[in-house]
Each structure stands twice: as structure tokens, then as C-alpha cells.
Amino acid sequence: MDRYITVALGKGRLAKQAMELFERSGIPCEEMKDKNTRKLIFTNEDKRIRFFLSKGPDVPTYVEYGAADIGIVGRDTILEENRNLYEVLDLGFGKCRMCVCGPESARSVLDGHSLIRVATKYPRIAKDYFYNKKHQTVEIIKLNGSIELAPIVGLSEVIVDIVETGSTLKENGLVVLEEVAPLSARVVVNQVSMRMEHERITAIIENLKQNMPAGD
Ligand code: PRP
């Protein structure tokens, strides 16, 4: 009997679209559709594949340590967590951008010289962008959500955050000042699993690729 291939999914929007994709790819998981279940792990016995949901930032951790063979997670999280794993496929959904945002008046302080404060949920990405790409020394302030508040209440001059539709920025009088990176959902694979279960894992990835949303 084959061992289970374990798939970690980041809770939330991406997980729902990922499960739809697995279903289209012939790997449904009925157990997971029960909204009232308190189960944490869901199994497709037929294919010997099991799924679990975790907090997005924990997905690369599970995959690096081999507790999950495969992970589905946003590129923002991959960049921020910086784990040892293979990124093998861009799934094309969950598209958005990591941007430097703030009031229009903050554009002048992104000059490479001003010592400004940058609020973000993504300190590694923000630091890499300002230090290594812009060569601007900044103070990074880590927040855990509602990042748009920071420049409004005077905690920071700018923020580094995800922009999807842009409506949160617009409703709060902020704009995109610079783009840091394009983002979308990615498939990541444990490095040892990729060798030991090469055939099964590449078959799953190929299957997902064939069934990805059209146009992506
Ligand atoms: C994300 C992000 C922005 C918003 C962008 O926040 O941090 O606030 O979505 O989306 P938009 O461009 O379509 O308005 P999320 O809703 O994940 O919550 P958070 O503020 O707690 O991080």
C-alpha cells in the first residue's frame, strides 16, 4: 500500500480555490466539505492523499520539515518565510501585488535617503526591498493586520502590504506608490519528498497544471 501524500493548505480564500482545483483534477475530498466538522485532517483513501488546513505562514514550515509533502500557499508567505523547499507551480489564482503604499504626499520620502518608518505584516519582504533593492535605510514596524491604519494615524510614513482590488487603499485615502512583487498561489514541495515520491508528486502537479483556471 502506498504511503499517504500529505498536502498542507493555507486556511482561507486560497484553500477553497485549491480544493476546487484538486476536485477538478480528480482528487476530491468529500470530508472537507462538511462545514461543521472539527476534524483537522481529511483523507482521500482512494488516492492515498490527505489534506490539512493550517495558518498560511505555517504551510512552508510543515513542508520544509516534511510533515507535508506538498503545500499550497501564497507567494507572499513563501517570500516572507524563506524556507528550504521547491516552488514548482504558479496556480494563477489569488493574484495580487505586494506594494509600498501610503498617502500621495509620502512619494517624496521614497527617495533612497529619508529615514522613514514602514509598517507591515511582512518585515522580511519589506526589509529586502528597502535595503537590497532601494538601498534606503528604514525602520520596519511589524503589525499583524489592518496595516492601512498605520499611515493614517501617524505610526509610519508608508506601508508594505498586499493590494488586490485596491478598494481598501481607496476607501482610506491611500495609493500604491511602488510595486514590490506580483503574487499568486503557488505549489511548494518538500525537497526529500520530491526525490522519494517523484513519480506520484509530479503526477499530481501535472494534473493540477492541466486543470488550472483558463487564461492563467
Ligand atoms: C488584505 C491586505 C489589504 C487588503 C487588500 O488584508 O492586507 O488590507 O486585503 O485588498 P483590496 O486591495 O482588495 O482592498 P486582509 O483582508 O487579508 O486582512 P488584514 O488587514 O487583517 O491583513
PDB file of C-alpha atoms and ligand atoms in Angstrom:
ATOM      1  CA  MET A   1       0.000   0.000   0.000  1.00  0.00           C
ATOM      2  CA  ASP A   2       1.357   3.453  -0.924  1.00  0.00           C
ATOM      3  CA  ARG A   3       2.039   5.844   1.925  1.00  0.00           C
ATOM      4  CA  TYR A   4      -0.107   8.949   2.145  1.00  0.00           C
ATOM      5  CA  ILE A   5       0.988  12.026   0.276  1.00  0.00           C
ATOM      6  CA  THR A   6       0.174  14.893   2.640  1.00  0.00           C
ATOM      7  CA  VAL A   7      -0.963  18.277   1.340  1.00  0.00           C
ATOM      8  CA  ALA A   8      -0.958  21.408   3.547  1.00  0.00           C
ATOM      9  CA  LEU A   9      -3.357  24.190   2.624  1.00  0.00           C
ATOM     10  CA  GLY A  10      -3.282  27.721   3.996  1.00  0.00           C
ATOM     11  CA  LYS A  11      -6.673  28.452   5.597  1.00  0.00           C
ATOM     12  CA  GLY A  12      -8.926  30.942   3.847  1.00  0.00           C
ATOM     13  CA  ARG A  13      -9.541  32.071   0.293  1.00  0.00           C
ATOM     14  CA  LEU A  14      -6.736  30.062  -1.267  1.00  0.00           C
ATOM     15  CA  ALA A  15      -7.771  26.783   0.384  1.00  0.00           C
ATOM     16  CA  LYS A  16     -11.251  26.897  -1.137  1.00  0.00           C
ATOM     17  CA  GLN A  17      -9.921  27.503  -4.653  1.00  0.00           C
ATOM     18  CA  ALA A  18      -7.196  24.908  -4.142  1.00  0.00           C
ATOM     19  CA  MET A  19      -9.733  22.243  -3.134  1.00  0.00           C
ATOM     20  CA  GLU A  20     -11.860  23.075  -6.190  1.00  0.00           C
ATOM     21  CA  LEU A  21      -8.767  22.581  -8.316  1.00  0.00           C
ATOM     22  CA  PHE A  22      -7.955  19.241  -6.658  1.00  0.00           C
ATOM     23  CA  GLU A  23     -11.565  18.179  -7.275  1.00  0.00           C
ATOM     24  CA  ARG A  24     -11.361  19.127 -10.965  1.00  0.00           C
ATOM     25  CA  SER A  25      -8.099  17.205 -11.093  1.00  0.00           C
ATOM     26  CA  GLY A  26      -9.819  14.018  -9.952  1.00  0.00           C
ATOM     27  CA  ILE A  27      -8.708  14.248  -6.312  1.00  0.00           C
ATOM     28  CA  PRO A  28     -11.896  15.202  -4.461  1.00  0.00           C
ATOM     29  CA  CYS A  29     -12.077  15.253  -0.682  1.00  0.00           C
ATOM     30  CA  GLU A  30     -15.725  14.990   0.387  1.00  0.00           C
ATOM     31  CA  GLU A  31     -14.863  15.025   4.117  1.00  0.00           C
ATOM     32  CA  MET A  32     -13.542  18.542   3.850  1.00  0.00           C
ATOM     33  CA  LYS A  33     -16.821  19.990   2.556  1.00  0.00           C
ATOM     34  CA  ASP A  34     -18.609  19.423   5.883  1.00  0.00           C
ATOM     35  CA  LYS A  35     -18.685  22.939   7.336  1.00  0.00           C
ATOM     36  CA  ASN A  36     -19.433  21.710  10.867  1.00  0.00           C
ATOM     37  CA  THR A  37     -16.569  19.274  11.169  1.00  0.00           C
ATOM     38  CA  ARG A  38     -13.865  19.815  13.776  1.00  0.00           C
ATOM     39  CA  LYS A  39     -11.545  17.386  12.068  1.00  0.00           C
ATOM     40  CA  LEU A  40      -8.161  18.752  11.140  1.00  0.00           C
ATOM     41  CA  ILE A  41      -7.106  16.199   8.578  1.00  0.00           C
ATOM     42  CA  PHE A  42      -9.089  14.912   5.594  1.00  0.00           C
ATOM     43  CA  THR A  43      -8.321  11.847   3.599  1.00  0.00           C
ATOM     44  CA  ASN A  44      -8.918  10.626   0.067  1.00  0.00           C
ATOM     45  CA  GLU A  45      -8.345   6.896   0.691  1.00  0.00           C
ATOM     46  CA  ASP A  46      -8.657   6.078  -2.954  1.00  0.00           C
ATOM     47  CA  LYS A  47      -5.665   8.186  -3.999  1.00  0.00           C
ATOM     48  CA  ARG A  48      -3.813   7.824  -0.702  1.00  0.00           C
ATOM     49  CA  ILE A  49      -3.703  11.608  -0.346  1.00  0.00           C
ATOM     50  CA  ARG A  50      -4.572  13.546   2.807  1.00  0.00           C
ATOM     51  CA  PHE A  51      -5.124  17.252   3.299  1.00  0.00           C
ATOM     52  CA  PHE A  52      -4.886  19.539   6.289  1.00  0.00           C
ATOM     53  CA  LEU A  53      -5.555  23.204   6.866  1.00  0.00           C
ATOM     54  CA  SER A  54      -3.146  25.396   8.780  1.00  0.00           C
ATOM     55  CA  LYS A  55      -2.430  29.080   9.148  1.00  0.00           C
ATOM     56  CA  GLY A  56      -0.896  30.286   5.880  1.00  0.00           C
ATOM     57  CA  PRO A  57       2.534  31.188   7.338  1.00  0.00           C
ATOM     58  CA  ASP A  58       2.791  27.674   8.844  1.00  0.00           C
ATOM     59  CA  VAL A  59       2.451  25.916   5.467  1.00  0.00           C
ATOM     60  CA  PRO A  60       6.121  26.412   4.423  1.00  0.00           C
ATOM     61  CA  THR A  61       7.179  25.170   7.889  1.00  0.00           C
ATOM     62  CA  TYR A  62       5.211  21.912   7.543  1.00  0.00           C
ATOM     63  CA  VAL A  63       6.618  21.437   4.042  1.00  0.00           C
ATOM     64  CA  GLU A  64      10.245  22.185   4.935  1.00  0.00           C
ATOM     65  CA  TYR A  65      10.181  19.611   7.767  1.00  0.00           C
ATOM     66  CA  GLY A  66       8.423  17.025   5.596  1.00  0.00           C
ATOM     67  CA  ALA A  67       5.282  16.889   7.758  1.00  0.00           C
ATOM     68  CA  ALA A  68       3.565  17.827   4.495  1.00  0.00           C
ATOM     69  CA  ASP A  69       4.928  16.716   1.112  1.00  0.00           C
ATOM     70  CA  ILE A  70       3.111  19.429  -0.795  1.00  0.00           C
ATOM     71  CA  GLY A  71       1.852  22.872   0.212  1.00  0.00           C
ATOM     72  CA  ILE A  72      -0.449  25.390  -1.417  1.00  0.00           C
ATOM     73  CA  VAL A  73       0.342  28.884  -0.288  1.00  0.00           C
ATOM     74  CA  GLY A  74       0.606  32.487  -1.439  1.00  0.00           C
ATOM     75  CA  ARG A  75       3.901  33.730  -2.817  1.00  0.00           C
ATOM     76  CA  ASP A  76       3.839  36.470  -0.147  1.00  0.00           C
ATOM     77  CA  THR A  77       4.126  33.775   2.529  1.00  0.00           C
ATOM     78  CA  ILE A  78       6.842  31.891   0.618  1.00  0.00           C
ATOM     79  CA  LEU A  79       8.947  35.043   0.357  1.00  0.00           C
ATOM     80  CA  GLU A  80       8.363  36.023   3.965  1.00  0.00           C
ATOM     81  CA  GLU A  81       9.044  32.582   5.476  1.00  0.00           C
ATOM     82  CA  ASN A  82      12.099  31.910   3.274  1.00  0.00           C
ATOM     83  CA  ARG A  83      12.103  28.136   3.911  1.00  0.00           C
ATOM     84  CA  ASN A  84      14.058  25.431   2.131  1.00  0.00           C
ATOM     85  CA  LEU A  85      11.566  23.986  -0.333  1.00  0.00           C
ATOM     86  CA  TYR A  86      10.899  23.712  -4.031  1.00  0.00           C
ATOM     87  CA  GLU A  87       8.411  26.133  -5.580  1.00  0.00           C
ATOM     88  CA  VAL A  88       7.093  24.136  -8.524  1.00  0.00           C
ATOM     89  CA  LEU A  89       3.932  25.709  -9.927  1.00  0.00           C
ATOM     90  CA  ASP A  90       2.154  29.058 -10.188  1.00  0.00           C
ATOM     91  CA  LEU A  91      -1.545  28.193  -9.862  1.00  0.00           C
ATOM     92  CA  GLY A  92      -2.636  31.507 -11.346  1.00  0.00           C
ATOM     93  CA  PHE A  93      -5.338  32.285  -8.791  1.00  0.00           C
ATOM     94  CA  GLY A  94      -5.131  34.540  -5.759  1.00  0.00           C
ATOM     95  CA  LYS A  95      -3.436  37.115  -7.942  1.00  0.00           C
ATOM     96  CA  CYS A  96      -2.492  40.332  -6.187  1.00  0.00           C
ATOM     97  CA  ARG A  97       0.561  42.579  -5.646  1.00  0.00           C
ATOM     98  CA  MET A  98       2.877  43.381  -2.759  1.00  0.00           C
ATOM     99  CA  CYS A  99       3.201  47.169  -2.794  1.00  0.00           C
ATOM    100  CA  VAL A 100       4.578  50.142  -0.951  1.00  0.00           C
ATOM    101  CA  CYS A 101       1.522  52.284  -0.205  1.00  0.00           C
ATOM    102  CA  GLY A 102       0.782  55.492   1.601  1.00  0.00           C
ATOM    103  CA  PRO A 103      -0.691  58.925   1.083  1.00  0.00           C
ATOM    104  CA  GLU A 104       0.339  60.562  -2.207  1.00  0.00           C
ATOM    105  CA  SER A 105       2.365  63.036  -0.116  1.00  0.00           C
ATOM    106  CA  ALA A 106       4.705  60.208   1.000  1.00  0.00           C
ATOM    107  CA  ARG A 107       6.046  59.706  -2.536  1.00  0.00           C
ATOM    108  CA  SER A 108       8.836  62.202  -1.879  1.00  0.00           C
ATOM    109  CA  VAL A 109      10.227  60.227   1.085  1.00  0.00           C
ATOM    110  CA  LEU A 110      10.836  57.127  -1.059  1.00  0.00           C
ATOM    111  CA  ASP A 111      13.941  58.833  -2.359  1.00  0.00           C
ATOM    112  CA  GLY A 112      16.558  56.412  -1.057  1.00  0.00           C
ATOM    113  CA  HIS A 113      17.746  58.849   1.616  1.00  0.00           C
ATOM    114  CA  SER A 114      14.970  59.676   4.069  1.00  0.00           C
ATOM    115  CA  LEU A 115      14.899  57.629   7.271  1.00  0.00           C
ATOM    116  CA  ILE A 116      11.242  56.626   7.286  1.00  0.00           C
ATOM    117  CA  ARG A 117       9.100  54.126   9.159  1.00  0.00           C
ATOM    118  CA  VAL A 118       7.490  51.290   7.231  1.00  0.00           C
ATOM    119  CA  ALA A 119       4.630  49.309   8.811  1.00  0.00           C
ATOM    120  CA  THR A 120       3.994  45.807   7.513  1.00  0.00           C
ATOM    121  CA  LYS A 121       2.925  42.245   8.214  1.00  0.00           C
ATOM    122  CA  TYR A 122       5.892  41.212   6.026  1.00  0.00           C
ATOM    123  CA  PRO A 123       9.109  42.502   7.670  1.00  0.00           C
ATOM    124  CA  ARG A 124      11.436  40.270   5.629  1.00  0.00           C
ATOM    125  CA  ILE A 125       9.930  41.322   2.296  1.00  0.00           C
ATOM    126  CA  ALA A 126       9.913  44.987   3.335  1.00  0.00           C
ATOM    127  CA  LYS A 127      13.497  44.844   4.582  1.00  0.00           C
ATOM    128  CA  ASP A 128      14.724  43.086   1.446  1.00  0.00           C
ATOM    129  CA  TYR A 129      13.008  45.638  -0.772  1.00  0.00           C
ATOM    130  CA  PHE A 130      14.212  48.757   1.036  1.00  0.00           C
ATOM    131  CA  TYR A 131      17.704  47.553   1.952  1.00  0.00           C
ATOM    132  CA  ASN A 132      18.706  45.449  -1.038  1.00  0.00           C
ATOM    133  CA  LYS A 133      16.729  46.956  -3.929  1.00  0.00           C
ATOM    134  CA  LYS A 134      16.290  50.606  -2.998  1.00  0.00           C
ATOM    135  CA  HIS A 135      19.319  50.888  -0.703  1.00  0.00           C
ATOM    136  CA  GLN A 136      17.258  53.013   1.648  1.00  0.00           C
ATOM    137  CA  THR A 137      17.686  52.606   5.405  1.00  0.00           C
ATOM    138  CA  VAL A 138      14.264  52.420   7.033  1.00  0.00           C
ATOM    139  CA  GLU A 139      12.727  51.400  10.331  1.00  0.00           C
ATOM    140  CA  ILE A 140      10.442  48.410   9.886  1.00  0.00           C
ATOM    141  CA  ILE A 141       7.470  48.145  12.243  1.00  0.00           C
ATOM    142  CA  LYS A 142       5.773  44.737  12.343  1.00  0.00           C
ATOM    143  CA  LEU A 143       1.965  44.745  12.529  1.00  0.00           C
ATOM    144  CA  ASN A 144      -0.479  41.857  12.356  1.00  0.00           C
ATOM    145  CA  GLY A 145      -3.353  43.258  10.303  1.00  0.00           C
ATOM    146  CA  SER A 146      -5.268  46.357   9.188  1.00  0.00           C
ATOM    147  CA  ILE A 147      -1.918  47.724   8.047  1.00  0.00           C
ATOM    148  CA  GLU A 148      -3.595  50.634   6.238  1.00  0.00           C
ATOM    149  CA  LEU A 149      -4.224  52.235   9.618  1.00  0.00           C
ATOM    150  CA  ALA A 150      -0.538  52.926  10.211  1.00  0.00           C
ATOM    151  CA  PRO A 151      -0.003  55.940   7.920  1.00  0.00           C
ATOM    152  CA  ILE A 152      -3.455  57.293   8.756  1.00  0.00           C
ATOM    153  CA  VAL A 153      -2.797  57.501  12.489  1.00  0.00           C
ATOM    154  CA  GLY A 154       0.861  58.502  12.095  1.00  0.00           C
ATOM    155  CA  LEU A 155       2.608  55.250  13.057  1.00  0.00           C
ATOM    156  CA  SER A 156       4.546  55.168   9.785  1.00  0.00           C
ATOM    157  CA  GLU A 157       5.040  57.145   6.593  1.00  0.00           C
ATOM    158  CA  VAL A 158       4.291  54.166   4.336  1.00  0.00           C
ATOM    159  CA  ILE A 159       3.248  50.508   4.475  1.00  0.00           C
ATOM    160  CA  VAL A 160       4.261  47.377   2.593  1.00  0.00           C
ATOM    161  CA  ASP A 161       1.109  45.340   2.066  1.00  0.00           C
ATOM    162  CA  ILE A 162      -0.959  43.241  -0.293  1.00  0.00           C
ATOM    163  CA  VAL A 163      -3.153  45.082  -2.799  1.00  0.00           C
ATOM    164  CA  GLU A 164      -5.802  43.063  -4.567  1.00  0.00           C
ATOM    165  CA  THR A 165      -8.669  45.234  -5.821  1.00  0.00           C
ATOM    166  CA  GLY A 166      -7.229  48.432  -4.318  1.00  0.00           C
ATOM    167  CA  SER A 167     -10.502  49.265  -2.587  1.00  0.00           C
ATOM    168  CA  THR A 168      -9.086  49.209   0.967  1.00  0.00           C
ATOM    169  CA  LEU A 169      -6.488  51.785  -0.097  1.00  0.00           C
ATOM    170  CA  LYS A 170      -9.024  53.912  -1.914  1.00  0.00           C
ATOM    171  CA  GLU A 171     -11.502  53.961   0.957  1.00  0.00           C
ATOM    172  CA  ASN A 172      -8.732  55.147   3.249  1.00  0.00           C
ATOM    173  CA  GLY A 173      -7.218  57.823   1.021  1.00  0.00           C
ATOM    174  CA  LEU A 174      -4.051  55.868   0.251  1.00  0.00           C
ATOM    175  CA  VAL A 175      -2.391  54.956  -3.062  1.00  0.00           C
ATOM    176  CA  VAL A 176       0.118  52.473  -4.447  1.00  0.00           C
ATOM    177  CA  LEU A 177       3.480  54.238  -4.515  1.00  0.00           C
ATOM    178  CA  GLU A 178       5.728  51.386  -5.715  1.00  0.00           C
ATOM    179  CA  GLU A 179       5.262  47.746  -6.657  1.00  0.00           C
ATOM    180  CA  VAL A 180       7.423  45.231  -4.770  1.00  0.00           C
ATOM    181  CA  ALA A 181       6.341  41.899  -6.297  1.00  0.00           C
ATOM    182  CA  PRO A 182       3.485  40.170  -8.122  1.00  0.00           C
ATOM    183  CA  LEU A 183       1.805  37.461  -6.038  1.00  0.00           C
ATOM    184  CA  SER A 184      -0.405  34.405  -6.584  1.00  0.00           C
ATOM    185  CA  ALA A 185      -0.996  30.930  -5.171  1.00  0.00           C
ATOM    186  CA  ARG A 186       1.935  28.539  -5.578  1.00  0.00           C
ATOM    187  CA  VAL A 187       2.583  24.837  -5.117  1.00  0.00           C
ATOM    188  CA  VAL A 188       5.600  24.054  -2.937  1.00  0.00           C
ATOM    189  CA  VAL A 189       7.172  20.637  -2.385  1.00  0.00           C
ATOM    190  CA  ASN A 190       9.431  19.167   0.295  1.00  0.00           C
ATOM    191  CA  GLN A 191      12.900  18.575  -1.123  1.00  0.00           C
ATOM    192  CA  VAL A 192      13.228  14.977   0.103  1.00  0.00           C
ATOM    193  CA  SER A 193       9.663  14.046  -0.926  1.00  0.00           C
ATOM    194  CA  MET A 194      10.416  15.307  -4.409  1.00  0.00           C
ATOM    195  CA  ARG A 195      13.136  12.644  -4.686  1.00  0.00           C
ATOM    196  CA  MET A 196      11.486   9.804  -2.762  1.00  0.00           C
ATOM    197  CA  GLU A 197       7.981  10.186  -4.247  1.00  0.00           C
ATOM    198  CA  HIS A 198       8.992  11.765  -7.518  1.00  0.00           C
ATOM    199  CA  GLU A 199       6.544   9.859  -9.695  1.00  0.00           C
ATOM    200  CA  ARG A 200       3.439  10.414  -7.569  1.00  0.00           C
ATOM    201  CA  ILE A 201       4.222  14.052  -6.808  1.00  0.00           C
ATOM    202  CA  THR A 202       4.991  15.025 -10.404  1.00  0.00           C
ATOM    203  CA  ALA A 203       1.786  13.243 -11.497  1.00  0.00           C
ATOM    204  CA  ILE A 204      -0.247  15.324  -9.002  1.00  0.00           C
ATOM    205  CA  ILE A 205       1.432  18.552 -10.121  1.00  0.00           C
ATOM    206  CA  GLU A 206       0.918  17.746 -13.811  1.00  0.00           C
ATOM    207  CA  ASN A 207      -2.726  17.003 -13.081  1.00  0.00           C
ATOM    208  CA  LEU A 208      -3.185  20.347 -11.293  1.00  0.00           C
ATOM    209  CA  LYS A 209      -1.476  22.113 -14.199  1.00  0.00           C
ATOM    210  CA  GLN A 210      -3.892  20.575 -16.713  1.00  0.00           C
ATOM    211  CA  ASN A 211      -6.906  21.696 -14.673  1.00  0.00           C
ATOM    212  CA  MET A 212      -5.848  25.219 -13.728  1.00  0.00           C
ATOM    213  CA  PRO A 213      -8.290  28.070 -14.401  1.00  0.00           C
ATOM    214  CA  ALA A 214      -8.273  29.014 -18.113  1.00  0.00           C
ATOM    215  CA  GLY A 215      -6.272  32.065 -19.064  1.00  0.00           C
ATOM    216  CA  ASP A 216      -3.828  31.731 -16.184  1.00  0.00           C
TER     217      ASP A 216
HETATM  218  C1  PRP B   1      -5.521  42.245   2.843  1.00  0.00           C
HETATM  219  C2  PRP B   1      -4.437  43.311   2.718  1.00  0.00           C
HETATM  220  C3  PRP B   1      -5.226  44.560   2.478  1.00  0.00           C
HETATM  221  C4  PRP B   1      -6.436  44.071   1.691  1.00  0.00           C
HETATM  222  C5  PRP B   1      -6.226  44.348   0.235  1.00  0.00           C
HETATM  223  O1  PRP B   1      -5.970  42.266   4.140  1.00  0.00           O
HETATM  224  O2  PRP B   1      -3.643  43.367   3.880  1.00  0.00           O
HETATM  225  O3  PRP B   1      -5.636  45.136   3.685  1.00  0.00           O
HETATM  226  O4  PRP B   1      -6.519  42.647   1.914  1.00  0.00           O
HETATM  227  O5  PRP B   1      -7.340  44.000  -0.534  1.00  0.00           O
HETATM  228  P1  PRP B   1      -8.024  45.032  -1.558  1.00  0.00           P
HETATM  229  O6  PRP B   1      -6.934  45.656  -2.368  1.00  0.00           O
HETATM  230  O7  PRP B   1      -8.904  44.130  -2.417  1.00  0.00           O
HETATM  231  O8  PRP B   1      -8.805  46.021  -0.773  1.00  0.00           O
HETATM  232  P2  PRP B   1      -6.857  41.102   4.761  1.00  0.00           P
HETATM  233  O9  PRP B   1      -8.287  41.278   4.335  1.00  0.00           O
HETATM  234  O10 PRP B   1      -6.248  39.779   4.425  1.00  0.00           O
HETATM  235  O11 PRP B   1      -6.802  41.372   6.321  1.00  0.00           O
HETATM  236  P3  PRP B   1      -5.706  42.025   7.288  1.00  0.00           P
HETATM  237  O12 PRP B   1      -5.849  43.509   7.158  1.00  0.00           O
HETATM  238  O13 PRP B   1      -6.105  41.550   8.639  1.00  0.00           O
HETATM  239  O14 PRP B   1      -4.345  41.544   6.877  1.00  0.00           O
END
